[in-house]
PDB file of C-alpha atoms in Angstrom:
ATOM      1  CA  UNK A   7      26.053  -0.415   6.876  1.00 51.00           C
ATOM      2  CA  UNK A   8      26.288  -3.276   4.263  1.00 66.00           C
ATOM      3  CA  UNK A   9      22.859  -4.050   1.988  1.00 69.00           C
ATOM      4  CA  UNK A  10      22.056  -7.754   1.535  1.00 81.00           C
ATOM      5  CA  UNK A  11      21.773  -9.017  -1.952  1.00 83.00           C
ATOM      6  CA  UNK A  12      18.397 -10.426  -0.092  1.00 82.00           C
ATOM      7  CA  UNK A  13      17.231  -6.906   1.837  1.00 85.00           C
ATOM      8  CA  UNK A  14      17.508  -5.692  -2.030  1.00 87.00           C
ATOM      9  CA  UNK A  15      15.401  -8.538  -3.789  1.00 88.00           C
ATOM     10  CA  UNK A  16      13.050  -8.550  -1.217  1.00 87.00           C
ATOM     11  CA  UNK A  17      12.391  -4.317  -1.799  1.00 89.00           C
ATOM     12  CA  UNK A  18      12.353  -5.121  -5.229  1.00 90.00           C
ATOM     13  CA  UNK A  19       9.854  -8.337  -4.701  1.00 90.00           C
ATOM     14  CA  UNK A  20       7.753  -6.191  -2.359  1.00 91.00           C
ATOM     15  CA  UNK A  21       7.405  -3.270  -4.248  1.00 89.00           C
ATOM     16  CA  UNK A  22       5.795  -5.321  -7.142  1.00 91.00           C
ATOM     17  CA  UNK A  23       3.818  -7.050  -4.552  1.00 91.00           C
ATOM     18  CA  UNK A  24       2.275  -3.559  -3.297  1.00 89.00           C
ATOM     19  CA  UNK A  25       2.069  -1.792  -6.732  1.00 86.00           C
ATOM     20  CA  UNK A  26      -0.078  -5.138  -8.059  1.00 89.00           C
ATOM     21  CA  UNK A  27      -1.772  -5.297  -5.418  1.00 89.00           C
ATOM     22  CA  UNK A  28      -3.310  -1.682  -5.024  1.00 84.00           C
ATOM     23  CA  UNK A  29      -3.382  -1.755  -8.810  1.00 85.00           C
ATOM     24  CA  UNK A  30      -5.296  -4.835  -8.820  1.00 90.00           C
ATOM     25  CA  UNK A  31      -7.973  -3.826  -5.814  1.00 88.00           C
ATOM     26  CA  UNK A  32      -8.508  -0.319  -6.399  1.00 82.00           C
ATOM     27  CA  UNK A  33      -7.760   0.186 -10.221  1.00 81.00           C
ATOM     28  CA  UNK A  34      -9.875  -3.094 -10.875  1.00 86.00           C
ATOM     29  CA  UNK A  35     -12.116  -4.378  -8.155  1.00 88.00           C
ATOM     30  CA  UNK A  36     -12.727  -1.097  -6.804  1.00 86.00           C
ATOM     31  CA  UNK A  37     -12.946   0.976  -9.725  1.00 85.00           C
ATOM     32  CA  UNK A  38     -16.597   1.149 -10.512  1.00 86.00           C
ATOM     33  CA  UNK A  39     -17.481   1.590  -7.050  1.00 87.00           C
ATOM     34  CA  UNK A  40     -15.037   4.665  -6.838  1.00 83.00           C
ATOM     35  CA  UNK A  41     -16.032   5.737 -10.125  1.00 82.00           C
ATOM     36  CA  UNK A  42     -19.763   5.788  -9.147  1.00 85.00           C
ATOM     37  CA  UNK A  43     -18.875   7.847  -5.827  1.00 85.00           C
ATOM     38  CA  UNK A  44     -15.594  10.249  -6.922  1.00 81.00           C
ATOM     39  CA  UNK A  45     -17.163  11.275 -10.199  1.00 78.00           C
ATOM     40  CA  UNK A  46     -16.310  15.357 -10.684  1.00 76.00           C
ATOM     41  CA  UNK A  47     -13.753  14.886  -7.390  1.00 76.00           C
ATOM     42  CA  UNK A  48     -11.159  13.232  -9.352  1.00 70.00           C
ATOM     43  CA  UNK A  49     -10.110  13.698 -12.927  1.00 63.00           C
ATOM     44  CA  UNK A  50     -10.429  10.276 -14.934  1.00 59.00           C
ATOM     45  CA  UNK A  51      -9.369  11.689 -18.170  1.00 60.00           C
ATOM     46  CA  UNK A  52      -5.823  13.495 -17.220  1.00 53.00           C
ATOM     47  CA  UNK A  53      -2.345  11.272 -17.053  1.00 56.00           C
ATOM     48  CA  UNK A  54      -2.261  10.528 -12.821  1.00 63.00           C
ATOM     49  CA  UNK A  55       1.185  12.053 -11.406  1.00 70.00           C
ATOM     50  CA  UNK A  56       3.246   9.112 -12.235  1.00 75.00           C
ATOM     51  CA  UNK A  57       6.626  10.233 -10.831  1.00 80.00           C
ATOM     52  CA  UNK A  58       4.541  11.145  -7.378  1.00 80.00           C
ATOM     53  CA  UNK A  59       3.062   7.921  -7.222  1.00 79.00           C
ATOM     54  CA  UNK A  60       6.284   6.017  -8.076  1.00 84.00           C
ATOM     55  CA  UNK A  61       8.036   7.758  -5.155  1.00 87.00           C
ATOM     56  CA  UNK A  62       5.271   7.107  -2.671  1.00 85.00           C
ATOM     57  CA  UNK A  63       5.353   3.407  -3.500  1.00 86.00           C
ATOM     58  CA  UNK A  64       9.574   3.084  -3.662  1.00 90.00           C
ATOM     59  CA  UNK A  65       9.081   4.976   0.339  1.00 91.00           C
ATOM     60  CA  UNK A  66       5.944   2.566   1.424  1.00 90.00           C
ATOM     61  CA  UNK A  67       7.908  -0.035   0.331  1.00 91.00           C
ATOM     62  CA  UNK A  68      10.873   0.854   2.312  1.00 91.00           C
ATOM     63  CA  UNK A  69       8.818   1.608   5.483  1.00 92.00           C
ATOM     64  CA  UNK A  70       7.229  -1.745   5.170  1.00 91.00           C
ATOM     65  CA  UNK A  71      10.840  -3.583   4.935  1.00 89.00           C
ATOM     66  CA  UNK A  72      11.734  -2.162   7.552  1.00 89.00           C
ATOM     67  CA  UNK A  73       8.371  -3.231   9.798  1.00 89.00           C
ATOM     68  CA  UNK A  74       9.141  -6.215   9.006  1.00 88.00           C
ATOM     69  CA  UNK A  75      12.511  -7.209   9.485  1.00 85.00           C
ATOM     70  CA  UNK A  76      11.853  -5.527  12.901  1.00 85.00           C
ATOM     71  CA  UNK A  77       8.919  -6.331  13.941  1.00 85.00           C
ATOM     72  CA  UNK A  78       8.756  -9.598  13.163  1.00 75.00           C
ATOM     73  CA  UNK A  79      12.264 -11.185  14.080  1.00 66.00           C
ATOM     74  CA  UNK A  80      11.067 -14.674  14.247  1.00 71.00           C
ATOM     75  CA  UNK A  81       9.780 -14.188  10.815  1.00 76.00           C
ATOM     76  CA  UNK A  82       6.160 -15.172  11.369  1.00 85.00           C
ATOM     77  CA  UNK A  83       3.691 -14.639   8.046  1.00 89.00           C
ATOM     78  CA  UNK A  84       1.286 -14.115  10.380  1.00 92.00           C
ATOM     79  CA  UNK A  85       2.758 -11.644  12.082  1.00 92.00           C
ATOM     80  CA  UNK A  86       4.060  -9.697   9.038  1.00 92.00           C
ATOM     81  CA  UNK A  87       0.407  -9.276   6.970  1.00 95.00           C
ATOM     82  CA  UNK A  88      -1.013  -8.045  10.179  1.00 94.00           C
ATOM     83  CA  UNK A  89       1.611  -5.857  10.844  1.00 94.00           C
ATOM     84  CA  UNK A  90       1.601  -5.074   6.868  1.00 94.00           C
ATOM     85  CA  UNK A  91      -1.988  -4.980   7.059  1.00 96.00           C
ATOM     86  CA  UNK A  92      -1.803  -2.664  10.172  1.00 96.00           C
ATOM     87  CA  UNK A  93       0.481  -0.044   8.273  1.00 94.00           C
ATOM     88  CA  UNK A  94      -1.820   0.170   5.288  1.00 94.00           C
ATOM     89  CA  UNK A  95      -4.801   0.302   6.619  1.00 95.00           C
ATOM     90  CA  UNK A  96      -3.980   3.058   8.936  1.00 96.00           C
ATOM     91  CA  UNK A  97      -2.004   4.691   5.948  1.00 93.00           C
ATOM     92  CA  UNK A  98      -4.889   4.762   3.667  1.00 92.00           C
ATOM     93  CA  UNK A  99      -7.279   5.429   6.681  1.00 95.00           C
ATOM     94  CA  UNK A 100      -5.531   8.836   6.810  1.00 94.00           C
ATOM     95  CA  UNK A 101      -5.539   9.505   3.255  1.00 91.00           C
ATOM     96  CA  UNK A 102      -9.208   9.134   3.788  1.00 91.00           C
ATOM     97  CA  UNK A 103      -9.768  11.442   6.182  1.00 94.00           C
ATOM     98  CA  UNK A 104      -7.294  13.863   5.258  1.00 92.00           C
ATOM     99  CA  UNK A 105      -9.269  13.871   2.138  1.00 89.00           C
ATOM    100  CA  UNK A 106     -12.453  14.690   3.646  1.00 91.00           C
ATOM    101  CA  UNK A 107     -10.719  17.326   5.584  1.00 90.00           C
ATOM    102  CA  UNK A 108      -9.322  18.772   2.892  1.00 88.00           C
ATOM    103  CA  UNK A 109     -12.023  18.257  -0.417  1.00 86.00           C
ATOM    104  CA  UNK A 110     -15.405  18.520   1.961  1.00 84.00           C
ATOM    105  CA  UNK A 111     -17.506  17.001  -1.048  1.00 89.00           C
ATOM    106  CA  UNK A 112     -15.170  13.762  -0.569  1.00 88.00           C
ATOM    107  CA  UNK A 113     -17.720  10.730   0.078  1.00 91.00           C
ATOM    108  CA  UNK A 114     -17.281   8.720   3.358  1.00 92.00           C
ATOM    109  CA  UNK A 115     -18.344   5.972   1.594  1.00 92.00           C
ATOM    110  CA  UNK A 116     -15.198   5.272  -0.098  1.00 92.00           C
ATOM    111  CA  UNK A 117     -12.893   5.459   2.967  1.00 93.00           C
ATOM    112  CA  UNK A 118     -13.569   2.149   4.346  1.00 95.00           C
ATOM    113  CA  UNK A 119     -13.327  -0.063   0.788  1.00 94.00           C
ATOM    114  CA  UNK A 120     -10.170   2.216   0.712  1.00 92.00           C
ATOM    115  CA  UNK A 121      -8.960   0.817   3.781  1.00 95.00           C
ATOM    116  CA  UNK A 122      -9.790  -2.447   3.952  1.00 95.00           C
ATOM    117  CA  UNK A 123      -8.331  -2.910   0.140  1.00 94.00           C
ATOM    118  CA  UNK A 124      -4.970  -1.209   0.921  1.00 93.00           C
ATOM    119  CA  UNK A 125      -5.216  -3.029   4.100  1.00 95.00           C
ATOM    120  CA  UNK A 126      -5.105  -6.433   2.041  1.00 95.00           C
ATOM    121  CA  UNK A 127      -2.285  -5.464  -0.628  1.00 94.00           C
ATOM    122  CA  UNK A 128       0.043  -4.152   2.240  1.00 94.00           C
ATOM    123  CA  UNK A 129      -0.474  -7.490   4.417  1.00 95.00           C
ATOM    124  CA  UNK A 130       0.275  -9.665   1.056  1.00 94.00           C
ATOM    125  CA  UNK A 131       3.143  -7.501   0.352  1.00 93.00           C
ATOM    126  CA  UNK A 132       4.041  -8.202   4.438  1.00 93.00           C
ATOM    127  CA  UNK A 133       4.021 -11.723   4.119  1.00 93.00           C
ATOM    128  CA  UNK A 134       5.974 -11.526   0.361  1.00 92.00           C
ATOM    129  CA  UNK A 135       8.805  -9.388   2.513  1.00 90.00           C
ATOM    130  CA  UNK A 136       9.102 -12.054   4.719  1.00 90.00           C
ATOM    131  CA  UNK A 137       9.540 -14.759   2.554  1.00 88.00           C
ATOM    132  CA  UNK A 138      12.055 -13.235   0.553  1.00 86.00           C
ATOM    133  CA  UNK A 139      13.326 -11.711   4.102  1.00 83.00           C
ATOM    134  CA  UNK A 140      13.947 -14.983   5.602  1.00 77.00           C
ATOM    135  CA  UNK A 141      15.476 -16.552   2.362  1.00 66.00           C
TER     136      UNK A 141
END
């Protein structure tokens, strides 16, 4: 099995589009409102685990490639930030919850901006796949 020059500029397109993205919603437009409800849960002050987060992103990223190019052979945008949008909200929608389950002081209030952000940056990232996809 042969890689594409485009299959690799397209994971390398897409993974900036999903690392803004998140960045951009959660880390900015988010951040207060997370602040406000995740104060003492999470720890502001410490260096986040940058080498975990970097491999969770390079494997989303994969996984959503591969949605795409399969999911949507006839290359529809529409089709690929609904499916992308499909993939992160669920994905986030279990972080959520698993968080909950796991840290029973975590506020429900968070899980559905969660969601519906992540939800938003994967279906942008979709639709950047499939552009550089169908190139």
């Amino acid at each position: 099995m042969r890689l594409e020059a485009k299959t690799v500029k397209a994971y390398l397109v897409t993974f900036v589009a999903i690392f803004l993205g998140n960045m951009i919603l959660h880390g900015f437009l988010l951040r207060g409102w997370n602040d406000a409800h995740l104060a003492g849960i999470t720890n502001r002050e410490g260096v986040p685990p940058m080498q975990a987060m970097l491999l969770d992103y390079l494997i989303l990223n994969a996984a959503l490639l591969y949605l795409i190019k399969n999911l949507a052979p006839n290359k529809d945008p529409k089709k690929s930030f609904l499916i992308g949008a499909f993939f992160g909200g669920i994905l986030f929608l279990h972080i959520g919850l698993s968080n909950v389950f796991l840290l029973p002081v975590w506020p429900l209030a968070v899980i559905p901006t969660d969601t519906i952000a992540s939800a938003i940056a994967f279906g942008l990232a979709g639709v950047v796949a499939n552009k550089f996809l169908t190139k």
